[in-house]
Each structure stands twice: as structure tokens, then as C-alpha cells.
PDB file of C-alpha atoms in Angstrom:
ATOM      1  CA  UNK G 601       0.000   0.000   0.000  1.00  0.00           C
ATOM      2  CA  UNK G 602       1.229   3.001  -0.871  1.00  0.00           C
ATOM      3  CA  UNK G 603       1.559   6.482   1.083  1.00  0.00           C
ATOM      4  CA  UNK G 604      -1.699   8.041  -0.528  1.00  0.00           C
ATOM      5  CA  UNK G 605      -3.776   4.818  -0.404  1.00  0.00           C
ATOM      6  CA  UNK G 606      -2.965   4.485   3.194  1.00  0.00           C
ATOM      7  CA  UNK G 607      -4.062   8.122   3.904  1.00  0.00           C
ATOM      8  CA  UNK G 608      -6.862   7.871   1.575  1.00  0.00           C
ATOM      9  CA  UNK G 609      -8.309   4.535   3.463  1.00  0.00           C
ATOM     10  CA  UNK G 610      -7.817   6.501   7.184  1.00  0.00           C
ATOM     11  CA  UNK G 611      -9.911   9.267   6.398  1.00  0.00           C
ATOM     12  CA  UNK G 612     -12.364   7.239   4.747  1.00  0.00           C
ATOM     13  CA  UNK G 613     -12.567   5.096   7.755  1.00  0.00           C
ATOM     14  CA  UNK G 614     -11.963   8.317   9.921  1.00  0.00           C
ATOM     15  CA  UNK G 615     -15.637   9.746   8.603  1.00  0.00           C
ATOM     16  CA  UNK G 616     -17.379   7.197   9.036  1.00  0.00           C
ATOM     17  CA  UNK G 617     -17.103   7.597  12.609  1.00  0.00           C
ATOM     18  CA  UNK G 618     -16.719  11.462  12.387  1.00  0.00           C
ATOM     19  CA  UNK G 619     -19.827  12.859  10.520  1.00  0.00           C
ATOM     20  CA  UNK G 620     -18.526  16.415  11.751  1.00  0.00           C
ATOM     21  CA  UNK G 621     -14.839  16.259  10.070  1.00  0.00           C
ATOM     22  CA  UNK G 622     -16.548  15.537   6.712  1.00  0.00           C
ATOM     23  CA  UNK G 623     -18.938  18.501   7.164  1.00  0.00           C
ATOM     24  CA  UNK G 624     -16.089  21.186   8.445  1.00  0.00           C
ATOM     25  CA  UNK G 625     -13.920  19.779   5.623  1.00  0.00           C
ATOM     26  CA  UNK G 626     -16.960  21.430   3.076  1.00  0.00           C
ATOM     27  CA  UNK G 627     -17.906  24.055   4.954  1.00  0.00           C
ATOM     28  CA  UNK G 628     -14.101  25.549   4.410  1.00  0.00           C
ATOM     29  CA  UNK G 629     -13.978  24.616   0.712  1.00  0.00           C
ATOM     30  CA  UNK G 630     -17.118  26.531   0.255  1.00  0.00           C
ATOM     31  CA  UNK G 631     -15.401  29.307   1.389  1.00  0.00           C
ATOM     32  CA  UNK G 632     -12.359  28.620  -1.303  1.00  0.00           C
ATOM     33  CA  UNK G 633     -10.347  27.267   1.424  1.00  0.00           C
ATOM     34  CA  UNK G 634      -7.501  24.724  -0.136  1.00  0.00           C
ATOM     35  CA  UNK G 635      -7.593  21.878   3.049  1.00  0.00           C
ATOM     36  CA  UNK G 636      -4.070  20.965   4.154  1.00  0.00           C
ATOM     37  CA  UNK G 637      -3.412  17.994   6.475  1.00  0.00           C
ATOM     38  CA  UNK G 638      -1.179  18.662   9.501  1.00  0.00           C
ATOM     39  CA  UNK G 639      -0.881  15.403  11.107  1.00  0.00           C
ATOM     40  CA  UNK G 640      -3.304  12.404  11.739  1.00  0.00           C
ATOM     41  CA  UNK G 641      -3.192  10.535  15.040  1.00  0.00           C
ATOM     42  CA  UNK G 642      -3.545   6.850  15.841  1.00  0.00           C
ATOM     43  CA  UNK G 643      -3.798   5.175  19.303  1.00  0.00           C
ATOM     44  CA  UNK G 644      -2.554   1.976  20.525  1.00  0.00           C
ATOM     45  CA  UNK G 645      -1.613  -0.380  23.428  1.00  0.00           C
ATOM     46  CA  UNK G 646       2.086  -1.028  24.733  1.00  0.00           C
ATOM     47  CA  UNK G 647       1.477  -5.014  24.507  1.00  0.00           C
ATOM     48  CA  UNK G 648       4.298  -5.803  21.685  1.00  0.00           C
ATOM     49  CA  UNK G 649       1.773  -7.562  19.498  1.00  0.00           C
ATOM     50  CA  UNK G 650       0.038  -4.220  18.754  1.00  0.00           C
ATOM     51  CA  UNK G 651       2.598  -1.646  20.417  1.00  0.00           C
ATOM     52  CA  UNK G 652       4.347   1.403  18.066  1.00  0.00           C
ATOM     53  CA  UNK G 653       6.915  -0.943  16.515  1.00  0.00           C
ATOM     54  CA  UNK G 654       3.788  -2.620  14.852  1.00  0.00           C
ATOM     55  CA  UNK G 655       2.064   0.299  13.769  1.00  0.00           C
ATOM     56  CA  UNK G 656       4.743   2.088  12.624  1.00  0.00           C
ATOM     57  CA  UNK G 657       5.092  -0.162   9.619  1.00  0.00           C
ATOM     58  CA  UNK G 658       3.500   0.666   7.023  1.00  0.00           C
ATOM     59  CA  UNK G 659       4.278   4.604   7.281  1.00  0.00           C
ATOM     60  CA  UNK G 660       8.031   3.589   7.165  1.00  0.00           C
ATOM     61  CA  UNK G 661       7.446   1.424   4.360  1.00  0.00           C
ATOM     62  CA  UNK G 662       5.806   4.670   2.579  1.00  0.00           C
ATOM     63  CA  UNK G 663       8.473   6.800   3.198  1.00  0.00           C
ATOM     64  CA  UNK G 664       8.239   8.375   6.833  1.00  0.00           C
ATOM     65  CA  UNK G 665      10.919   8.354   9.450  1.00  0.00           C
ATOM     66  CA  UNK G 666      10.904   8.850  13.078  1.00  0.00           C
ATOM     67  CA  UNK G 667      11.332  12.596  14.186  1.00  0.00           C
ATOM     68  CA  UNK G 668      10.418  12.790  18.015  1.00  0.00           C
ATOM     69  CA  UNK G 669       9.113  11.229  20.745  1.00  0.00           C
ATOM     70  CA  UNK G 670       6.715  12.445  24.041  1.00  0.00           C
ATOM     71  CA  UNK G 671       5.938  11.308  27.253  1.00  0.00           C
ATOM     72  CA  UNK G 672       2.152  11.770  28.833  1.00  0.00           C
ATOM     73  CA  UNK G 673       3.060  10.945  32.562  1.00  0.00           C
ATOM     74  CA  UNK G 674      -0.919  11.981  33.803  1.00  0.00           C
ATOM     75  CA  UNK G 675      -2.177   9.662  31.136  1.00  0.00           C
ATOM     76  CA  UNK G 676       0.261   7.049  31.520  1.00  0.00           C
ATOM     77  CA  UNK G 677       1.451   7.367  27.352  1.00  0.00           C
ATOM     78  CA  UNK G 678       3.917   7.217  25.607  1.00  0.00           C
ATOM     79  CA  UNK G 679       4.479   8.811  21.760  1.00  0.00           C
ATOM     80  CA  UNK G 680       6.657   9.620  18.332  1.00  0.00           C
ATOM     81  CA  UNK G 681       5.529  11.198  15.795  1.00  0.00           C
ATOM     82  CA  UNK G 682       7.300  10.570  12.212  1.00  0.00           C
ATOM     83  CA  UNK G 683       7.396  12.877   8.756  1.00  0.00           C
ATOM     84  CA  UNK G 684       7.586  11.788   5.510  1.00  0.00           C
ATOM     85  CA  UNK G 685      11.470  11.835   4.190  1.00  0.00           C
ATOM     86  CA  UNK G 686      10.678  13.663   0.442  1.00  0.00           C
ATOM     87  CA  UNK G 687       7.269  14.777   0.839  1.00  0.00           C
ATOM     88  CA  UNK G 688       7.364  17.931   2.726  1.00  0.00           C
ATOM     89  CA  UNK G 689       3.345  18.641   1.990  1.00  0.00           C
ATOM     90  CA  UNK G 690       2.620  14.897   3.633  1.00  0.00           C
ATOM     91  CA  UNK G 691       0.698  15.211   6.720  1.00  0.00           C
ATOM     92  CA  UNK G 692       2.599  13.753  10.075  1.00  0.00           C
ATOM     93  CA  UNK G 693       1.760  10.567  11.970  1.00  0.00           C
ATOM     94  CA  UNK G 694       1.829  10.813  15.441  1.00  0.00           C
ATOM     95  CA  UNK G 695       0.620   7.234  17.218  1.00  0.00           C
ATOM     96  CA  UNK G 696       0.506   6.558  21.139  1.00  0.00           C
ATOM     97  CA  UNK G 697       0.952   3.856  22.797  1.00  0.00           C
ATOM     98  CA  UNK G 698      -0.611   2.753  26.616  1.00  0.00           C
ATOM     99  CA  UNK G 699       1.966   2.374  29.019  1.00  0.00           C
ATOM    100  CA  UNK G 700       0.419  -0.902  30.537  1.00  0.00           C
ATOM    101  CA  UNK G 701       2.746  -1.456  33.072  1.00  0.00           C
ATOM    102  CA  UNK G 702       1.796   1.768  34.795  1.00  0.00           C
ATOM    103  CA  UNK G 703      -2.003   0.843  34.934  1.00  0.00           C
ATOM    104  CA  UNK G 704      -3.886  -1.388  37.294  1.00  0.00           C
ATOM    105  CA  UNK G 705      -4.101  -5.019  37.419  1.00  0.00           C
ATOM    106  CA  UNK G 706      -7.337  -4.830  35.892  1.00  0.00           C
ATOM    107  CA  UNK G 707      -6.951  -2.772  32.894  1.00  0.00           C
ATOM    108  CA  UNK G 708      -3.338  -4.772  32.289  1.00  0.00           C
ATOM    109  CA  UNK G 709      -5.618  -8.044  32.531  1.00  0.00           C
ATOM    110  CA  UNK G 710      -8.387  -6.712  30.568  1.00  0.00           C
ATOM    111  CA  UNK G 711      -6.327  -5.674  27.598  1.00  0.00           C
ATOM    112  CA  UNK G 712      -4.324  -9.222  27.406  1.00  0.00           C
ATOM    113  CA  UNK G 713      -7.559 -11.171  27.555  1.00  0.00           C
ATOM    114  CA  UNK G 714      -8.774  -8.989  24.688  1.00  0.00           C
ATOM    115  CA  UNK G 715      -5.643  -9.615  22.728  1.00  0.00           C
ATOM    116  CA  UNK G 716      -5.098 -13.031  23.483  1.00  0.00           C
ATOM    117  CA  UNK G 717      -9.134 -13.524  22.430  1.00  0.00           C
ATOM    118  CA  UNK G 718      -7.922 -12.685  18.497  1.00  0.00           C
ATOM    119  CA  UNK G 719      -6.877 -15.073  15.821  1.00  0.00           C
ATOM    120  CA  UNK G 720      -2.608 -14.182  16.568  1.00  0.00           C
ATOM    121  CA  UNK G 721      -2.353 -13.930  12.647  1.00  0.00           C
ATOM    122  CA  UNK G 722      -4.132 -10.619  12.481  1.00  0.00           C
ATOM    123  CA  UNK G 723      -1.306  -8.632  14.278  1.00  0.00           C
ATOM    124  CA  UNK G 724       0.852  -9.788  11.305  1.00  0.00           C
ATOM    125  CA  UNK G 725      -1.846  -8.001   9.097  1.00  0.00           C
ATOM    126  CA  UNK G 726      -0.407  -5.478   6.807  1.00  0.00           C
ATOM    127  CA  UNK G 727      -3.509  -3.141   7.239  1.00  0.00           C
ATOM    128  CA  UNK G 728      -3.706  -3.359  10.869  1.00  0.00           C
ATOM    129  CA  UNK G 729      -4.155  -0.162  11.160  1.00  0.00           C
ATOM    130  CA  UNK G 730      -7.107  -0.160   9.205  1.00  0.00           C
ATOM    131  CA  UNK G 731      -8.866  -3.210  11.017  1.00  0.00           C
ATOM    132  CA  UNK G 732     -10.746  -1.519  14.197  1.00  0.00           C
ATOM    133  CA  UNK G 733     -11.421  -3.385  16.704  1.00  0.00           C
ATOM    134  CA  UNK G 734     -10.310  -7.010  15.766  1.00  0.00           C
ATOM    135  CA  UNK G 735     -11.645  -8.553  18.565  1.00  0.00           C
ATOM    136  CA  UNK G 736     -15.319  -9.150  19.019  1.00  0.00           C
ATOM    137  CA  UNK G 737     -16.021  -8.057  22.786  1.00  0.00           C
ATOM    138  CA  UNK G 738     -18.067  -5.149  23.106  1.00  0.00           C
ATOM    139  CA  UNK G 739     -19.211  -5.597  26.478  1.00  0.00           C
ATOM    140  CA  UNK G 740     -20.576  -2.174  28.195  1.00  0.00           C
ATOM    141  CA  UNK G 741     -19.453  -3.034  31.376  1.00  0.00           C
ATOM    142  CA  UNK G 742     -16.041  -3.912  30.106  1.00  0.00           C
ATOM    143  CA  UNK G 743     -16.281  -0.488  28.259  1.00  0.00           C
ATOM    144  CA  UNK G 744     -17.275   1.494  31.744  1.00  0.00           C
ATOM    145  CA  UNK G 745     -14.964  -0.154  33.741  1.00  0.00           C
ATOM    146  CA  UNK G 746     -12.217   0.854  31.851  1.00  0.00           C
ATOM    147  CA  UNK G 747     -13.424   4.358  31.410  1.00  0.00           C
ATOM    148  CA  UNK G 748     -12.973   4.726  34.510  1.00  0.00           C
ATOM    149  CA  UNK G 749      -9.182   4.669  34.889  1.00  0.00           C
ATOM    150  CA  UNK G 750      -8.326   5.473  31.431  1.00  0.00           C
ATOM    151  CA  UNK G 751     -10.214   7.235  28.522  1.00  0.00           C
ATOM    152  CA  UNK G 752      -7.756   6.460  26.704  1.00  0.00           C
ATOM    153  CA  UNK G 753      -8.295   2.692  27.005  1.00  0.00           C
ATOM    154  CA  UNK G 754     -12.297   2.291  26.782  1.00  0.00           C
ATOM    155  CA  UNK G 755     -11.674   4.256  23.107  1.00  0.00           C
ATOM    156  CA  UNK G 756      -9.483   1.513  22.230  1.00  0.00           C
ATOM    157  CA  UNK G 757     -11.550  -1.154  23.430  1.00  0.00           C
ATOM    158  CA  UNK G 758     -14.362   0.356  21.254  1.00  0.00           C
ATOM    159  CA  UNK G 759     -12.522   1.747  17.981  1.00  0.00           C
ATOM    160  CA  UNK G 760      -9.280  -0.085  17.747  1.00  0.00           C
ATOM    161  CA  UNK G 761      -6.596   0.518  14.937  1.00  0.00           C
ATOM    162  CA  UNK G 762      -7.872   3.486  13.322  1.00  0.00           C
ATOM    163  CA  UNK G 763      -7.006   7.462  12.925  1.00  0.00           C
ATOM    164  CA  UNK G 764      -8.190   8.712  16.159  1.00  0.00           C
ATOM    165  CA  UNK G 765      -8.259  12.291  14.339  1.00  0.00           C
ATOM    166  CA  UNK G 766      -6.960  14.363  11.460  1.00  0.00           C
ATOM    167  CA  UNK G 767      -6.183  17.886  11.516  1.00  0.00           C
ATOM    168  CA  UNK G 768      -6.206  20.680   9.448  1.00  0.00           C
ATOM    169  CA  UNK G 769      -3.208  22.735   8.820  1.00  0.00           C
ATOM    170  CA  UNK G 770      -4.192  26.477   9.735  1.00  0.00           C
ATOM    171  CA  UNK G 771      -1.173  28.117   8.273  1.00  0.00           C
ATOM    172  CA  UNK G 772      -2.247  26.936   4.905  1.00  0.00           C
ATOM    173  CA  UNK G 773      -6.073  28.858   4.815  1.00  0.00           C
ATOM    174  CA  UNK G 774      -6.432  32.109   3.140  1.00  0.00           C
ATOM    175  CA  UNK G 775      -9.384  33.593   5.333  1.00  0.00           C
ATOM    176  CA  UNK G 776      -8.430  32.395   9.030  1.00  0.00           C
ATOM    177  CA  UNK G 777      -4.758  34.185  10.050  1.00  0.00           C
ATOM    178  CA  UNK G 778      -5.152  33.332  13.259  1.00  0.00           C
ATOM    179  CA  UNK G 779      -6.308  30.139  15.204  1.00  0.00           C
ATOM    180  CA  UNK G 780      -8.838  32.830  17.187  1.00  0.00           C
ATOM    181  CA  UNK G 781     -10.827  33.579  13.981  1.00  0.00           C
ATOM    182  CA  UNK G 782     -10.998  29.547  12.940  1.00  0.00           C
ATOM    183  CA  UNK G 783     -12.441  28.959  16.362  1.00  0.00           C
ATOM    184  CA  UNK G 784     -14.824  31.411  16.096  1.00  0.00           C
ATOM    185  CA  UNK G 785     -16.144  30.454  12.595  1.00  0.00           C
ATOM    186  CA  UNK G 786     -16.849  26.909  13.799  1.00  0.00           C
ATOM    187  CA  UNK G 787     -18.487  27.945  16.897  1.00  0.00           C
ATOM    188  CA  UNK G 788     -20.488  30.686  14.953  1.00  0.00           C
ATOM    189  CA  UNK G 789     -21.630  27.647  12.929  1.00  0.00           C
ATOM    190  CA  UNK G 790     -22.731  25.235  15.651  1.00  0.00           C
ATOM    191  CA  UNK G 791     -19.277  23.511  16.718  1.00  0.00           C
ATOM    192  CA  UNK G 792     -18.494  22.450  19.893  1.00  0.00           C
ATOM    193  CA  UNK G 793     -14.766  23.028  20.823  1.00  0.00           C
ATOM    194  CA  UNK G 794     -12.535  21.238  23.624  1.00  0.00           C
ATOM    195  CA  UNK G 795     -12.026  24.056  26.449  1.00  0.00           C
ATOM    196  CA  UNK G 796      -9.966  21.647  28.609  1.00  0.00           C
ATOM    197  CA  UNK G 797      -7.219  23.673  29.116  1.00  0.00           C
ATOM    198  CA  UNK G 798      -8.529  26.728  27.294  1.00  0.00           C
ATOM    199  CA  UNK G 799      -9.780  26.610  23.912  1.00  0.00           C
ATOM    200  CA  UNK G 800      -6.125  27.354  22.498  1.00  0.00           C
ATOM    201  CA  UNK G 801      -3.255  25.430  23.453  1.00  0.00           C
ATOM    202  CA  UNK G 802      -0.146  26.576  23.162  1.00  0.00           C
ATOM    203  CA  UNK G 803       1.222  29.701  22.741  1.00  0.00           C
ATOM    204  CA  UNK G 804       3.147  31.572  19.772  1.00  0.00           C
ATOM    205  CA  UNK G 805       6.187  31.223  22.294  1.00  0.00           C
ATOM    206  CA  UNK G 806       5.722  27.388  22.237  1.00  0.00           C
ATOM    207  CA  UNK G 807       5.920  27.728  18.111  1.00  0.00           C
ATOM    208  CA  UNK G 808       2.655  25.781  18.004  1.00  0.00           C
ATOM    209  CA  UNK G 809      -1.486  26.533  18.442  1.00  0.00           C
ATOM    210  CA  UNK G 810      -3.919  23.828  18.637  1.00  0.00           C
ATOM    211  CA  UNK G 811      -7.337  23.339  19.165  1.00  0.00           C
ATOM    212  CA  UNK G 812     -10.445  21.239  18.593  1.00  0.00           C
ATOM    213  CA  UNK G 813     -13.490  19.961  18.092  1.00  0.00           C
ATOM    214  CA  UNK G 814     -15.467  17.594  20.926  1.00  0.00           C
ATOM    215  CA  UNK G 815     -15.383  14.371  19.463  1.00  0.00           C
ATOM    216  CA  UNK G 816     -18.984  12.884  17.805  1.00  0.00           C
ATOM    217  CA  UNK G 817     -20.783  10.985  19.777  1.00  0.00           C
ATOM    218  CA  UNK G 818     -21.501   7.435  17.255  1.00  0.00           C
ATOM    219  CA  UNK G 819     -23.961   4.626  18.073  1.00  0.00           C
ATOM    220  CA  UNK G 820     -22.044   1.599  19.653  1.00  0.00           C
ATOM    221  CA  UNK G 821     -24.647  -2.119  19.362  1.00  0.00           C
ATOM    222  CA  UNK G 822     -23.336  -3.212  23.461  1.00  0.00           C
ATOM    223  CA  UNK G 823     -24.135  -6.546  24.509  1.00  0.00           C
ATOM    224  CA  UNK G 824     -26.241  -4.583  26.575  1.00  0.00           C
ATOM    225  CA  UNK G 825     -28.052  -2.636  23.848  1.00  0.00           C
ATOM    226  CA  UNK G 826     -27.000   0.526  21.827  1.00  0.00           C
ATOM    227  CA  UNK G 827     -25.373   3.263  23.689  1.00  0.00           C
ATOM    228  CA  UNK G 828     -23.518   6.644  22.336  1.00  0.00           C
ATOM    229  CA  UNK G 829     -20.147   6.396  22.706  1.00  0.00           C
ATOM    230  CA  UNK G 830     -17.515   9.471  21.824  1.00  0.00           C
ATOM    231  CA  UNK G 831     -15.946   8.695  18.759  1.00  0.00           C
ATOM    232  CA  UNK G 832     -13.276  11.214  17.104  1.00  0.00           C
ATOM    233  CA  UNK G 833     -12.553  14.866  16.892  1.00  0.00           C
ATOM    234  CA  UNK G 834     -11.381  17.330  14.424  1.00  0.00           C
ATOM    235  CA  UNK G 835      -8.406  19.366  15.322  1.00  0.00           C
ATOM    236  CA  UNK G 836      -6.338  22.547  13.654  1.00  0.00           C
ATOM    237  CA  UNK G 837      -2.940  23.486  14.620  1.00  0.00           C
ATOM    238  CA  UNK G 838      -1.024  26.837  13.799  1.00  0.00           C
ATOM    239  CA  UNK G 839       2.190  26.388  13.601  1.00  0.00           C
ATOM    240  CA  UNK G 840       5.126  29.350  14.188  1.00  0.00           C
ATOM    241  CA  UNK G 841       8.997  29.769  11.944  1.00  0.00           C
ATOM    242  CA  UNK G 842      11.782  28.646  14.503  1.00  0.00           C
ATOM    243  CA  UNK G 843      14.695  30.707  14.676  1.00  0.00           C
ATOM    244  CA  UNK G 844      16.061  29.170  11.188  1.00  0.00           C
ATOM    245  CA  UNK G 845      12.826  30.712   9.515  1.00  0.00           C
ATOM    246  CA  UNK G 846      10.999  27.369   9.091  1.00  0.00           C
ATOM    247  CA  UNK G 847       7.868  26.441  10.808  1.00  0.00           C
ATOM    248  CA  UNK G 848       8.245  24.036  13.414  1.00  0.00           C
ATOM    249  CA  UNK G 849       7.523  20.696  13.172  1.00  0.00           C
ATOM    250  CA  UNK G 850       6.902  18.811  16.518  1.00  0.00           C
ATOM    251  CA  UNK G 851       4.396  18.625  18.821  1.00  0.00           C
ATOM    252  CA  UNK G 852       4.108  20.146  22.726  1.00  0.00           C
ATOM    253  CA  UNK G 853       3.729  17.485  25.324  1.00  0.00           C
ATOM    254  CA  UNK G 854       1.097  19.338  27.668  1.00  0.00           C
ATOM    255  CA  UNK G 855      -0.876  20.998  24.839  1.00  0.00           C
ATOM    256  CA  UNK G 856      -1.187  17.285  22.694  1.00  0.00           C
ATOM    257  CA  UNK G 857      -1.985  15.835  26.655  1.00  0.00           C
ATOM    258  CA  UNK G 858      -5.293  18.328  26.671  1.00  0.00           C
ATOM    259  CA  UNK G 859      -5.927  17.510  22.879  1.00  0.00           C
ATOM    260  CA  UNK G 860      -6.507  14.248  24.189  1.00  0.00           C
ATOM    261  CA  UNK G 861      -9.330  14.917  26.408  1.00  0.00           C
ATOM    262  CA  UNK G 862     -11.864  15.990  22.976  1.00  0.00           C
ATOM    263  CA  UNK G 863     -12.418  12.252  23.113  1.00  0.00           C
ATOM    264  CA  UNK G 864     -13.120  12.752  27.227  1.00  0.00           C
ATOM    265  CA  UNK G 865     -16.922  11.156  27.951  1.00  0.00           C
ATOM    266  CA  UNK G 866     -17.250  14.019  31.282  1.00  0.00           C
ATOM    267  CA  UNK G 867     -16.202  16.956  28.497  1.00  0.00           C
ATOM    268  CA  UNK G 868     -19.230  16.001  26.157  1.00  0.00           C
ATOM    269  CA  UNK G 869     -21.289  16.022  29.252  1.00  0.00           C
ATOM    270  CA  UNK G 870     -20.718  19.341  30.589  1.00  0.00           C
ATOM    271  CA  UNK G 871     -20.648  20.635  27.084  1.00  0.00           C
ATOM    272  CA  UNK G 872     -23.977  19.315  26.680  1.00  0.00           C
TER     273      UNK G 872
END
């Protein structure tokens, strides 16, 4: 698979999922805007069957290389994020990884038993990272118990190996100089943005803005019945020339740790 098919295939499994990305994504181009992708983010576990060194392969067999890494001590992650080595205009993958070792019994026990429940042979899959949830547990108390430790790993237990969210490259539109102005156009047409942590984070100083969108809420079929679950956000990020005149090209620890929380199930309820 090549670089674009792989992107292509995330975004189309991305929407799905993410009504609200599709329909910012045309509300822009009616405006003229050109859409530029930033980076696209992709979640994981630690458990070396499914940990980075997995995920990371078919990006490095399309051409990206490993640029930085980040460590999310609150939320018990760990990160790198990778650019593509010609293609200066490709958007960056950033994927996480759950530090299981730092995480209850329970959670550590929970995500083995759902690993060790899959046919082994889809971990050697190519297109992982295109597969969702491969195992077939969907258990709503599973689902709140893990919730509540770690957001991070109910989403995964729901969604799997897919882009958690794409993001629009702000330094690319025409009409929207400042991250301020973007924000206000979505919420002036009926977006919800993550506040955690202020609407903005980051600072000019910190040579990178970000902000986003509360994740969609999509229809989950539970063992239990249907429930709404949060599924994934939109996000835009502004990014600031380093000394050297070119814009920087990583990613702030604290701002991407807030970022996290548009997928948060208690931020969709008090924005609601």
C-alpha cells in the first residue's frame, strides 16, 4: 500500500465515525479554502503484538521516518511522531501507545484477555491499522470499567486501529490568520470546541497553536443494547517559523496531553 492509499483509506474510515470532520472539511472549501493535512493521530496499546513498533510499519514502508518522541506521565502514554522523508506537503503521523505497566491489574488483565481472544495472525496483518477493533467483545461493562481509569483505554476497546483524528493545517487557509478567527467560525456555525485547558493550546512562544473539536458521539450495538459512545474529533494546529525561519515541526507534550481529552466522555457532558 502506498503512502496516498494508506491516507486515503484513514480518512475514509476516519468519517465514518466522524460525521462532523466531513462537514467542516466542506464548509471551508465553500469558502475557497484549499484543506491541508497537519498530522493524523492513531492510538494503541504497549502489549508488543500491537505496540508502536507494529504500527509504525506501514508509514516507514511509505516513506516516513521517526522525528520525536513524548511522554504523557498523567495519562500514563507514551508517543513519536514521524514525517515523511521527500514529501514535505505529507501530513505527520503521530501514534501513542498505553503504558500498561503503569495501569492497574485490571486494565493490564483486561487488555491481554482482549488480545489473546484474536486469531494471533491478524497482528501480522499489513492493514492493521485499518482493522478496528479485531476482537469481538463489546461488552458495556467492560467499556465502563475501563473508562474509569483510562479514557484512553475504553476508546481503544471500542474503535481499535484506526485514525483517532486528522487535523487541518491552519497556516495553509487564506481567510483564518489566526487560530482565534478559525475557532470562532466553527463555533459561529454550531461547533463544539474542547475548552480543557482553554480553547487554544499553546502559545506563539511554544511555536505551536492547537485546538479542537469535541469528538462525535456514534452509536455503539453493546451486549447490553446501543449506547452513544464518543468517537473522534477534528483538530487545527497553527504552527510558528523557529529561529532558522521554518515552521516548526513537533508537537508540545502538555498541549497534545489536553488535545486528548476531545475524546473525554465528562467533556461532552458538561458541554452538553
Amino acid at each position: 500500500m502506498n503512502k496516498d492509499q494508506l491516507l486515503s483509506k484513514l480518512w475514509e474510515q476516519y468519517i465514518a465515525i466522524t460525521p462532523s470532520a466531513e462537514k467542516i472539511h466542506a464548509l471551508l472549501a465553500e469558502k475557497g479554502e484549499v484543506i491541508e493535512n497537519d498530522h493524523i493521530a492513531i492510538r494503541t496499546y504497549d502489549d508488543k503484538r500491537v505496540d508502536i513498533s507494529v504500527l509504525e510499519k506501514p508509514f516507514l514502508k511509505a516513506g516516513y521516518e521517526p522525528k520525536g518522541d513524548y511522554v504523557f506521565e498523567s495519562k500514563k502514554l507514551y508517543a513519536k511522531h514521524y514525517e515523511h522523508a521527500t514529501d514535505k506537503n505529507a501530513p505527520r503521523i503521530f501514534i501513542s501507545q498505553l503504558e500498561l505497566a503503569k495501569c492497574s491489574e485490571k486494565i493490564q488483565n483486561s487488555v491481554k484477555t482482549l488480545l489473546d481472544s484474536c486469531d494471533q495472525s491478524v497482528f501480522e496483518n499489513e492493514d492493521l491499522i485499518l482493522s478496528g477493533a479485531v476482537w469481538n467483545n463489546t461488552s458495556y461493562a467492560t467499556y465502563n470499567e475501563l473508562l474509569e481509569e483510562s479514557e484512553y483505554a475504553a476508546w481503544m476497546y471500542i474503535y481499535g486501529f484506526r485514525a483517532n483524528h486528522f487535523t487541518i493545517n491552519t497556516n495553509a487557509l487564506e481567510q483564518f490568520p489566526t487560530l482565534q478567527s478559525l475557532n470562532q467560525f466553527l463555533k459561529d456555525s454550531g461547533w463544539k470546541l474542547n475548552a480543557s485547558g482553554g480553547e487554544i493550546k499553546g502559545t506563539p512562544e511554544q511555536l505551536l497553536e492547537q485546538s479542537s473539536t469535541l469528538a462525535d458521539l456514534y452509536t455503539v450495538n453493546f451486549d447490553e443494547g446501543t449506547k452513544e459512545v464518543p468517537s473522534c474529533y477534528y483538530e487545527f494546529a497553527l504552527r510558528y517559523p523557529m529561529a532558522n525561519g521554518e515552521l516548526y515541526s513537533g508537537f508540545i507534550a502538555s498541549s497534545a496531553d489536553k488535545i486528548f481529552e476531545s475524546t473525554d466522555v465528562k467533556l461532552q457532558n458538561s458541554a452538553n
